[in-house]
XYZ file of C-alpha atoms in Angstrom:
649
model
C 0.000 0.000 0.000
C 2.874 2.357 0.803
C 4.276 1.841 -2.673
C 0.942 2.752 -4.171
C 0.745 5.927 -2.063
C 4.311 6.805 -3.044
C 3.534 6.279 -6.714
C 0.453 8.483 -6.489
C 2.430 11.184 -4.690
C 5.164 11.170 -7.321
C 2.579 11.185 -10.101
C 0.814 14.167 -8.520
C 4.094 16.091 -8.236
C 5.310 15.249 -11.757
C 5.264 17.793 -14.568
C 3.429 16.508 -17.658
C 5.935 18.165 -19.989
C 9.318 17.086 -18.636
C 8.019 14.051 -16.645
C 10.115 15.000 -13.603
C 9.221 16.508 -10.246
C 8.111 20.108 -10.448
C 10.749 22.814 -10.505
C 9.362 26.272 -9.730
C 5.758 25.176 -10.460
C 3.220 27.651 -11.799
C -0.500 27.161 -12.403
C -2.363 28.360 -15.502
C -5.926 29.673 -15.475
C -7.202 26.181 -16.355
C -5.649 24.938 -13.044
C -3.047 22.757 -14.779
C 0.418 23.055 -13.248
C 3.798 22.858 -14.999
C 7.402 23.808 -14.407
C 7.971 27.438 -15.289
C 10.833 26.555 -17.629
C 8.621 23.967 -19.334
C 5.961 26.607 -19.962
C 8.590 28.864 -21.519
C 9.875 26.068 -23.764
C 6.348 25.141 -24.817
C 5.463 28.739 -25.744
C 8.494 28.961 -28.028
C 7.231 25.957 -29.989
C 3.859 27.628 -30.636
C 4.160 30.599 -33.031
C 0.394 31.088 -32.943
C 0.538 31.578 -29.179
C 3.296 34.153 -29.521
C 1.251 35.980 -32.146
C -1.928 35.925 -30.038
C 0.073 36.861 -26.910
C -1.388 34.028 -24.849
C -0.011 30.937 -23.146
C -1.735 27.716 -24.305
C -2.041 24.851 -21.852
C -0.096 21.761 -23.026
C -2.914 19.564 -21.697
C -6.241 21.204 -22.523
C -5.094 23.967 -24.936
C -6.969 26.612 -22.942
C -5.283 30.006 -23.252
C -3.916 32.011 -20.341
C -3.661 35.743 -20.883
C -0.254 37.353 -20.405
C -0.265 40.272 -17.986
C 2.431 42.217 -19.829
C 2.839 40.818 -23.378
C 5.239 43.620 -24.274
C 8.004 41.823 -22.410
C 10.111 39.164 -24.170
C 8.501 35.761 -24.643
C 11.115 34.236 -22.328
C 9.672 36.315 -19.470
C 6.005 35.496 -20.054
C 6.068 32.436 -17.836
C 7.510 34.570 -15.052
C 4.228 36.496 -14.934
C 2.215 33.397 -14.008
C 1.317 33.121 -10.345
C 3.499 30.504 -8.596
C 1.852 27.434 -7.100
C 2.988 27.764 -3.493
C 1.174 24.674 -2.229
C 2.630 22.352 -4.867
C 6.076 23.875 -4.328
C 5.795 23.160 -0.620
C 4.662 19.580 -1.262
C 7.597 19.097 -3.629
C 10.012 20.478 -1.032
C 8.625 18.140 1.633
C 8.874 15.177 -0.728
C 12.483 16.014 -1.622
C 13.410 16.569 2.008
C 11.942 13.244 3.093
C 13.873 11.383 0.404
C 17.098 13.235 1.128
C 16.689 12.527 4.829
C 15.930 8.860 4.144
C 18.725 8.399 1.646
C 21.399 10.100 3.719
C 20.358 9.216 7.288
C 22.171 5.888 7.300
C 25.448 6.891 5.690
C 25.555 10.461 7.130
C 27.378 11.697 4.048
C 27.642 15.346 3.040
C 24.873 16.128 0.571
C 26.863 18.718 -1.395
C 29.847 16.409 -1.813
C 27.547 13.543 -2.691
C 26.031 15.671 -5.457
C 29.588 16.293 -6.777
C 30.360 12.588 -6.794
C 32.489 12.593 -3.631
C 32.051 10.676 -0.382
C 32.596 12.807 2.722
C 31.237 12.266 6.203
C 28.807 14.929 7.334
C 29.472 17.002 10.443
C 26.428 19.264 10.870
C 22.805 19.430 9.800
C 21.131 22.481 8.202
C 17.440 22.485 9.177
C 16.657 25.246 6.668
C 18.079 23.363 3.684
C 17.365 19.970 5.328
C 20.732 18.535 4.250
C 23.817 17.188 6.101
C 27.103 19.062 5.507
C 30.776 18.246 6.005
C 33.224 20.663 7.666
C 34.379 22.116 4.349
C 30.872 22.680 3.064
C 29.843 24.147 6.424
C 32.404 26.929 5.967
C 31.110 27.581 2.455
C 27.528 27.474 3.717
C 28.243 30.070 6.404
C 30.128 32.315 4.000
C 27.342 32.403 1.414
C 25.022 35.452 1.780
C 22.014 33.267 1.023
C 22.699 30.808 3.866
C 24.856 32.650 6.378
C 21.952 33.036 8.806
C 20.955 29.349 8.756
C 21.174 27.846 12.228
C 23.214 24.648 11.867
C 22.746 21.890 14.451
C 24.622 18.812 15.494
C 24.082 15.855 13.251
C 23.478 13.505 16.181
C 20.442 15.480 17.235
C 18.870 14.986 13.781
C 16.658 17.991 14.238
C 13.990 17.851 11.577
C 12.021 21.064 12.001
C 10.128 22.613 9.130
C 12.287 24.475 6.706
C 11.864 28.244 6.723
C 11.602 28.990 3.040
C 13.855 31.907 2.171
C 12.777 34.128 -0.661
C 15.421 36.009 -2.626
C 14.784 39.482 -3.969
C 14.043 39.596 -7.694
C 16.054 42.826 -8.081
C 18.924 41.885 -5.755
C 19.276 38.151 -6.240
C 21.917 37.763 -3.518
C 19.721 39.211 -0.748
C 16.820 37.670 1.115
C 13.442 39.333 1.378
C 13.073 40.430 5.014
C 10.936 43.567 4.921
C 7.401 44.498 4.014
C 6.474 47.905 2.597
C 3.012 48.594 3.977
C 2.511 51.529 1.598
C 3.321 49.543 -1.553
C 2.215 46.203 0.001
C 5.332 44.548 -1.378
C 8.018 42.251 0.010
C 11.466 43.836 -0.260
C 15.085 43.283 0.767
C 17.446 45.582 2.658
C 18.764 47.211 -0.525
C 15.230 47.803 -1.866
C 14.218 49.489 1.397
C 17.172 51.882 1.059
C 17.070 52.605 -2.667
C 13.472 52.216 -3.810
C 11.315 52.591 -0.673
C 13.139 55.211 1.362
C 10.257 57.641 0.900
C 7.639 55.150 2.061
C 6.317 55.864 5.537
C 5.801 52.312 6.748
C 8.514 49.721 6.083
C 8.502 46.947 8.680
C 10.131 43.561 9.072
C 8.225 40.494 8.000
C 8.823 38.963 11.414
C 7.037 41.855 13.154
C 3.963 41.239 10.979
C 3.761 37.494 11.602
C 1.133 37.809 14.394
C -1.004 39.993 12.134
C -0.550 37.610 9.213
C -1.416 34.635 11.371
C -4.542 36.307 12.741
C -5.505 37.214 9.187
C -5.159 33.598 8.090
C -7.208 32.467 11.097
C -9.880 34.971 10.100
C -9.834 33.780 6.494
C -10.061 30.168 7.691
C -13.182 31.073 9.656
C -14.609 32.761 6.592
C -13.905 29.676 4.480
C -15.409 27.410 7.154
C -18.515 29.606 7.334
C -18.765 29.647 3.553
C -18.374 25.863 3.483
C -21.091 25.459 6.107
C -23.354 27.800 4.150
C -22.750 25.719 1.016
C -23.584 22.543 2.951
C -26.796 24.149 4.176
C -27.705 25.299 0.675
C -26.880 21.856 -0.712
C -29.174 20.247 1.862
C -31.927 22.736 0.987
C -31.545 22.016 -2.730
C -31.678 18.255 -2.132
C -34.809 18.681 -0.009
C -36.252 20.906 -2.701
C -35.700 18.226 -5.361
C -37.502 15.645 -3.193
C -40.305 18.110 -2.476
C -40.694 18.907 -6.179
C -40.935 15.196 -7.012
C -43.670 14.717 -4.400
C -45.468 17.856 -5.593
C -45.282 16.603 -9.174
C -46.866 13.308 -8.140
C -49.711 15.052 -6.297
C -50.418 17.523 -9.104
C -50.431 14.738 -11.700
C -53.053 12.941 -9.579
C -55.166 16.095 -9.379
C -54.947 16.640 -13.151
C -56.005 13.046 -13.821
C -58.911 13.378 -11.376
C -60.166 16.581 -13.035
C -59.757 15.012 -16.475
C -61.842 12.035 -15.373
C -64.579 14.407 -14.161
C -64.553 16.223 -17.515
C -64.666 12.933 -19.430
C -67.579 11.756 -17.262
C -69.456 14.972 -18.029
C -68.805 14.546 -21.765
C -70.046 10.963 -21.587
C -73.138 12.239 -19.756
C -73.757 14.725 -22.575
C -73.348 11.863 -25.040
C -75.885 9.736 -23.204
C -78.340 12.626 -23.086
C -78.116 13.047 -26.877
C -78.560 9.293 -27.405
C -81.561 9.219 -25.092
C -83.097 12.199 -26.904
C -82.517 10.464 -30.246
C -84.202 7.287 -29.005
C -87.214 9.226 -27.660
C -87.711 11.138 -30.899
C -87.358 7.935 -32.895
C -89.980 6.190 -30.753
C -92.449 9.064 -31.052
C -92.073 9.311 -34.812
C -92.344 5.551 -35.189
C -95.520 5.504 -33.061
C -97.138 8.299 -35.085
C -96.193 6.618 -38.343
C -97.701 3.295 -37.190
C -100.978 5.076 -36.332
C -101.113 6.664 -39.772
C -100.322 3.325 -41.319
C -103.329 1.707 -39.566
C -105.664 4.455 -40.805
C -104.360 3.982 -44.312
C -105.128 0.278 -44.097
C -108.729 0.995 -42.994
C -109.274 3.444 -45.821
C -107.823 1.011 -48.328
C -110.320 -1.609 -47.150
C -113.146 0.868 -47.544
C -112.024 1.765 -51.074
C -111.960 -1.902 -52.028
C -115.542 -2.339 -50.773
C -116.743 0.697 -52.812
C -115.004 -0.588 -55.852
C -116.702 -3.982 -55.541
C -120.130 -2.331 -55.075
C -119.646 -0.266 -58.224
C -118.513 -3.293 -60.169
C -121.714 -5.134 -59.164
C -123.907 -2.160 -60.143
C -122.277 -1.902 -63.534
C -122.848 -5.526 -64.414
C -126.472 -5.392 -63.118
C -129.345 -4.724 -65.572
C -131.454 -3.154 -62.868
C -131.985 0.539 -63.206
C -132.489 0.960 -59.501
C -129.125 -0.661 -58.703
C -127.429 1.782 -61.009
C -129.259 4.714 -59.508
C -128.514 3.656 -55.939
C -124.849 3.195 -56.805
C -124.776 6.631 -58.377
C -126.441 8.212 -55.371
C -123.957 6.539 -53.066
C -121.117 7.862 -55.221
C -122.523 11.386 -55.214
C -122.764 11.543 -51.443
C -119.566 9.555 -50.674
C -117.286 11.031 -53.285
C -116.442 13.885 -50.900
C -114.674 11.470 -48.540
C -112.696 9.859 -51.308
C -109.271 11.305 -52.038
C -105.580 10.968 -51.115
C -106.281 12.402 -47.641
C -103.871 15.353 -48.086
C -106.559 17.880 -47.180
C -106.980 16.331 -43.731
C -103.377 16.797 -42.722
C -103.275 20.514 -42.143
C -100.228 20.227 -39.801
C -96.829 18.904 -40.909
C -95.654 15.566 -39.698
C -92.063 14.525 -38.865
C -90.556 13.058 -41.936
C -86.966 12.239 -40.842
C -84.285 12.758 -38.125
C -81.029 14.603 -38.703
C -77.981 15.284 -36.489
C -75.874 18.353 -37.185
C -72.651 18.236 -35.158
C -71.599 21.630 -33.778
C -67.917 21.039 -34.411
C -66.991 24.690 -34.240
C -68.668 25.172 -30.899
C -67.162 21.954 -29.541
C -63.709 23.073 -30.703
C -64.171 26.452 -29.084
C -65.276 24.803 -25.877
C -62.259 22.506 -25.936
C -59.989 25.449 -26.644
C -61.456 27.380 -23.755
C -61.570 24.371 -21.507
C -59.229 24.885 -18.524
C -58.714 21.874 -16.341
C -56.682 24.048 -13.978
C -53.681 26.346 -13.775
C -50.163 25.440 -12.706
C -48.654 28.308 -10.722
C -44.997 28.699 -9.767
C -44.140 30.272 -6.446
C -40.800 32.010 -6.008
C -38.658 32.099 -2.938
C -38.239 35.471 -1.357
C -34.802 36.438 -2.557
C -32.970 38.644 -0.119
C -30.688 41.213 -1.579
C -27.115 40.110 -0.999
C -25.032 42.045 1.475
C -22.836 43.822 -1.011
C -20.599 45.558 1.466
C -20.027 43.159 4.358
C -19.781 39.490 5.237
C -20.568 38.155 8.707
C -17.944 35.549 9.567
C -17.945 35.191 13.355
C -20.343 35.669 16.274
C -20.013 35.403 20.060
C -22.844 35.796 22.559
C -20.693 37.513 25.223
C -21.506 35.018 27.986
C -18.733 33.659 30.201
C -20.951 32.096 32.876
C -24.503 30.778 32.677
C -25.265 32.284 36.094
C -24.266 35.841 35.176
C -26.825 38.475 34.135
C -27.550 38.958 30.462
C -24.555 40.704 28.868
C -24.873 44.345 27.843
C -21.726 44.913 25.803
C -20.998 48.614 25.334
C -17.633 48.694 23.549
C -14.868 46.490 22.156
C -11.357 46.461 20.741
C -9.350 43.778 18.938
C -5.653 43.148 19.574
C -3.242 40.380 18.579
C -1.294 38.768 21.416
C 1.373 36.187 20.534
C -0.393 35.479 17.256
C -3.778 35.065 18.951
C -6.477 37.508 17.927
C -8.339 38.621 21.042
C -11.595 40.562 21.345
C -11.843 42.616 24.546
C -15.301 43.914 25.518
C -16.918 45.832 28.387
C -20.047 44.371 29.982
C -22.165 47.069 31.647
C -24.641 44.688 33.313
C -22.045 42.239 34.614
C -19.628 45.037 35.685
C -16.705 43.293 34.048
C -14.160 43.327 31.240
C -14.083 40.177 29.119
C -11.761 38.750 26.499
C -12.652 36.152 23.862
C -10.149 34.260 21.732
C -9.729 30.966 19.898
C -7.175 28.382 20.954
C -6.918 25.040 19.157
C -10.260 25.717 17.447
C -11.961 26.164 20.827
C -13.493 29.455 21.944
C -11.880 30.584 25.201
C -12.640 33.540 27.448
C -11.349 35.472 30.421
C -12.980 38.008 32.750
C -12.073 40.683 35.280
C -14.828 41.798 37.638
C -14.957 45.470 38.603
C -16.709 47.381 41.372
C -18.768 49.397 38.911
C -19.948 49.209 35.327
C -17.314 49.812 32.608
C -18.182 51.665 29.414
C -15.440 52.186 26.826
C -12.352 50.131 26.052
C -9.455 51.160 23.823
C -6.039 49.850 22.960
C -3.540 51.433 25.371
C -0.264 49.755 24.460
C 0.679 46.794 22.264
C -0.856 44.224 24.629
C -2.723 46.504 27.031
C -6.137 48.143 27.025
C -7.611 51.041 28.965
C -11.184 50.889 30.305
C -13.423 53.726 31.530
C -15.598 53.401 34.661
C -17.637 56.635 34.562
C -19.659 56.214 37.762
C -16.484 55.724 39.802
C -14.550 58.427 37.922
C -11.880 55.865 37.169
C -10.020 54.292 34.312
C -8.166 50.985 34.597
C -5.396 49.470 32.493
C -5.542 45.763 31.736
C -2.869 43.396 30.426
C -4.063 41.007 27.686
C -2.155 37.722 27.461
C -4.900 36.944 25.954
C -6.271 36.286 29.436
C -6.891 39.493 31.369
C -4.854 40.872 34.240
C -5.627 44.140 36.030
C -2.572 46.433 36.059
C -3.479 49.828 37.464
C -6.289 52.198 38.358
C -6.310 55.805 37.160
C -8.427 58.307 39.099
C -9.865 61.206 37.128
C -11.693 64.421 38.004
C -14.675 63.522 35.816
C -16.667 60.457 34.974
C -15.351 59.738 31.488
C -17.433 57.475 29.267
C -15.241 57.336 26.171
C -11.475 57.171 25.757
C -8.863 56.760 23.027
C -5.094 57.098 22.763
C -4.350 60.373 20.994
C -0.549 59.996 20.933
C 2.096 58.222 23.040
C 1.848 60.942 25.691
C -1.847 61.811 25.868
C -5.389 60.497 25.840
C -8.666 61.971 24.619
C -11.732 61.240 26.739
C -15.401 62.247 26.694
C -17.589 63.052 29.691
C -20.999 64.695 29.898
C -20.842 68.115 28.167
C -17.112 67.944 27.405
C -14.203 66.285 25.617
C -10.840 66.560 27.391
C -7.227 65.916 26.511
C -5.545 63.953 29.332
C -2.045 62.837 30.140
C -1.325 59.165 30.698
C -2.074 59.548 34.411
C -5.597 60.849 33.786
C -4.908 64.505 34.498
C -6.853 66.944 32.304
C -4.526 69.034 30.142
C -7.192 71.036 28.312
C -10.845 70.950 27.293
C -12.102 71.194 23.731
C -14.579 74.079 23.803
C -17.052 75.470 21.281
C -17.683 78.961 19.946
C -18.650 81.407 22.702
C -20.725 79.808 25.436
C -21.909 76.978 23.166
C -21.173 73.503 24.441
C -19.796 71.494 21.498
C -20.906 68.176 23.011
C -23.602 66.836 25.295
C -23.071 63.068 25.541
C -19.847 62.198 23.653
C -20.080 58.535 24.598
C -17.868 57.164 21.801
C -14.473 58.470 20.668
C -11.702 57.171 18.408
C -8.623 58.554 16.690
C -8.002 58.274 12.943
C -4.700 57.323 11.342
C -4.064 61.056 10.716
C -4.470 61.882 14.394
C -7.917 63.453 14.112
C -10.470 62.888 16.861
C -13.779 61.243 15.885
C -16.655 61.853 18.302
C -20.298 60.742 18.244
C -22.836 62.591 20.387
C -26.005 60.568 20.949
C -27.935 63.476 22.507
C -27.302 65.953 19.697
C -27.458 63.192 17.096
C -24.258 64.256 15.348
C -20.774 62.954 14.619
C -17.770 65.260 14.480
C -14.178 65.126 13.342
C -11.775 67.381 15.244
C -8.105 68.134 15.098
C -6.009 67.484 18.191
C -6.290 71.230 18.873
C -10.083 71.074 18.841
C -10.797 72.606 15.429
C -13.825 71.087 13.698
C -12.880 69.342 10.453
C -16.419 68.238 9.599
C -19.802 67.543 11.158
C -22.173 64.788 10.108
C -25.720 65.734 11.117
C -29.265 64.843 10.038
C -30.386 66.361 6.743
C -32.713 65.849 3.831
C -30.554 63.115 2.360
C -29.684 61.291 5.577
C -31.028 60.491 9.018
C -29.418 59.777 12.380
C -31.305 58.109 15.167
C -28.832 57.409 17.969
C -25.154 57.635 16.901
C -22.875 55.387 18.928
C -19.602 53.704 17.996
C -17.386 55.558 15.538
C -14.115 54.363 14.025
C -11.880 54.983 11.004
C -10.484 52.298 8.687
C -6.917 52.152 7.419
C -8.108 53.484 4.048
C -9.611 56.599 5.678
C -13.305 55.740 5.635
C -15.319 56.456 8.792
C -17.859 53.956 10.142
C -20.657 55.125 12.443
C -23.093 52.903 14.354
C -26.729 53.985 14.740
C -28.421 52.109 17.570
C -31.952 53.335 16.902
C -31.925 52.781 13.128
C -30.072 49.431 13.451
C -27.318 50.127 10.971
C -23.693 51.092 10.437
C -23.094 53.848 7.889
C -19.987 54.626 5.877
C -18.676 58.178 5.610
C -15.840 59.545 3.538
C -12.703 60.980 5.092
C -14.435 64.379 4.812
C -17.628 63.228 6.537
C -19.813 62.741 3.459
C -22.390 59.965 3.504
C -21.529 57.023 1.233
C -23.881 54.156 2.044
C -25.404 51.953 4.721
C -22.765 49.251 5.159
C -24.532 47.018 7.698
C -28.295 46.907 8.210
C -30.927 44.652 9.742
C -30.659 42.301 6.755
C -27.146 41.549 8.031
C -28.661 40.486 11.369
C -27.535 43.600 13.252
C -29.570 44.688 16.276
C -28.979 47.974 18.113
C -25.246 48.305 17.365
C -23.113 50.092 19.968
C -19.316 49.911 20.037
C -17.213 49.486 16.891
C -13.578 48.575 16.329
C -11.474 47.800 13.270
C -8.573 45.342 13.395
C -5.413 45.283 11.327
C -7.237 43.578 8.444
C -9.972 46.247 8.337
C -12.547 43.746 9.528
C -15.225 45.298 11.729
C -16.141 44.101 15.209
C -19.573 45.221 16.455
C -21.197 45.007 19.875
C -24.956 44.708 19.531
C -27.961 43.330 21.377
C -27.016 39.716 20.607
C -23.335 39.962 21.566
C -20.270 40.317 19.340
C -20.363 40.134 15.557
C -17.428 40.346 13.188
C -17.715 41.407 9.570
C -15.429 41.505 6.568
C -15.952 44.864 4.898
C -16.011 45.241 1.108
C -15.900 49.013 0.740
């Protein structure tokens, strides 16, 4: 069986052009995979493909469009997206065979490739090959492998190889940086020469937690999509069975109605036949009566004729006279009898079929009507996709959660949602570990309101009734660090810069230092109070302050000095019921929750209304706090708990 599995594995990883294991595999649009060099060689043998500027598949002949056909033909294959999964499977297969082939003899792989036999001294886990002392020195001197951590051969450490990617512009340097502005992997030289003006160039290693959390999020999305497809498949299968049963029932009804119609037609037929028989009997009876009268008259005529014959042969004058007198008085009754029949008699029976009327009746005949009912098709959510939900409970005995605000941070590669529970007077964290939903909780002496990211793995929480703010360490379990006492009961809070906070209390928005001391208050024009209940605050990527005021029903954008950048208020073309959570995305859009109207709206960077992003059709109910993670996915606290959406803005 193992041989069969091995043969299938090799067959799966074999290029259909060169019949060897894949080297730098790339996948065409038809999903067939080949070595990149094989694709290049195949293109050069097809002049028609070069002329049409497409890459034909050697298997199915389907064409793949070239992204930049102006480049030389030799570089066309380089524009095809690499098949990372197949490359990884090929690497694993090669590593297993190298490890198996060399584990017994412990010979240097490089020397063995050159036809020499040299005992190995160390093992390179990155390249997954044994090396002798001479090759170790070469390995450490090479720029491409100088950072590989070699281990003792006796330990036979077989960890996964960390695939090193070389820069396409500087082929002797490894890609170690990520330009967030250009969203491109670069090397050290590229960061100095080509990306020195970019604002955000970070190491790939620093982004690993974010990348991992993004992959976890995408896995959840795929799992949800798969479950939705399973549900739809089950519905379609049930629908097919239901349609078959419905078809059987309707066919029975049609046959039953047809039988009723046929019975009625047969009844009409019988009525006509009965009418024909009755008319025939009546006519026959009348004709028989006439026939009997005719027989009587014929007998009488014969008797008269005989009497006349006797008178004519008699010599008696009196006989002749009597016969004449009888003729004179009886001649009036002698004739063909036509004068007695003043009324017409039935002479014959005819049947005139009303074919036209029958045809019209058949044409108009409706045995029934087959109607088709349509499912109520909901308009697809064009701008968001719900991929995760949490009810906010940590204990069945606790009161029903009332989650006011949330923030999302990544701790050691684990994406953690931190929320404030007003009813339970606690701060909670929710995270996934080994595909299991885990949670942590810190109980407070009073109800918390807002939560915001304070430091990389810390959050700050407001407790307005106690005029306090607390800092909490997220590991992702929660640990209370410190308590900050303030002069006012602040509901909202956000980090303005590394040295100051911005917080909202009733009738004011203040700038605080990190110890909670008020530095200044953002005031309005004259005696006008700019805010009444600024319960939700956040800071945009440009350092502007975003505030929503539920009492005034407005949202404002302010500079750090307090100048109003824009105001979003009710108008003819928009409505605000109860503005709550407000947050800005990495691309500059502003998202505003409306608890009363059950929606989240999208505003431009200048505060102009764009669209309703999330509505009741997306299963949102009284949204409150909003937060956006590093992937621009939106986390919402609503009546049901916590809901996470992928935004498609």
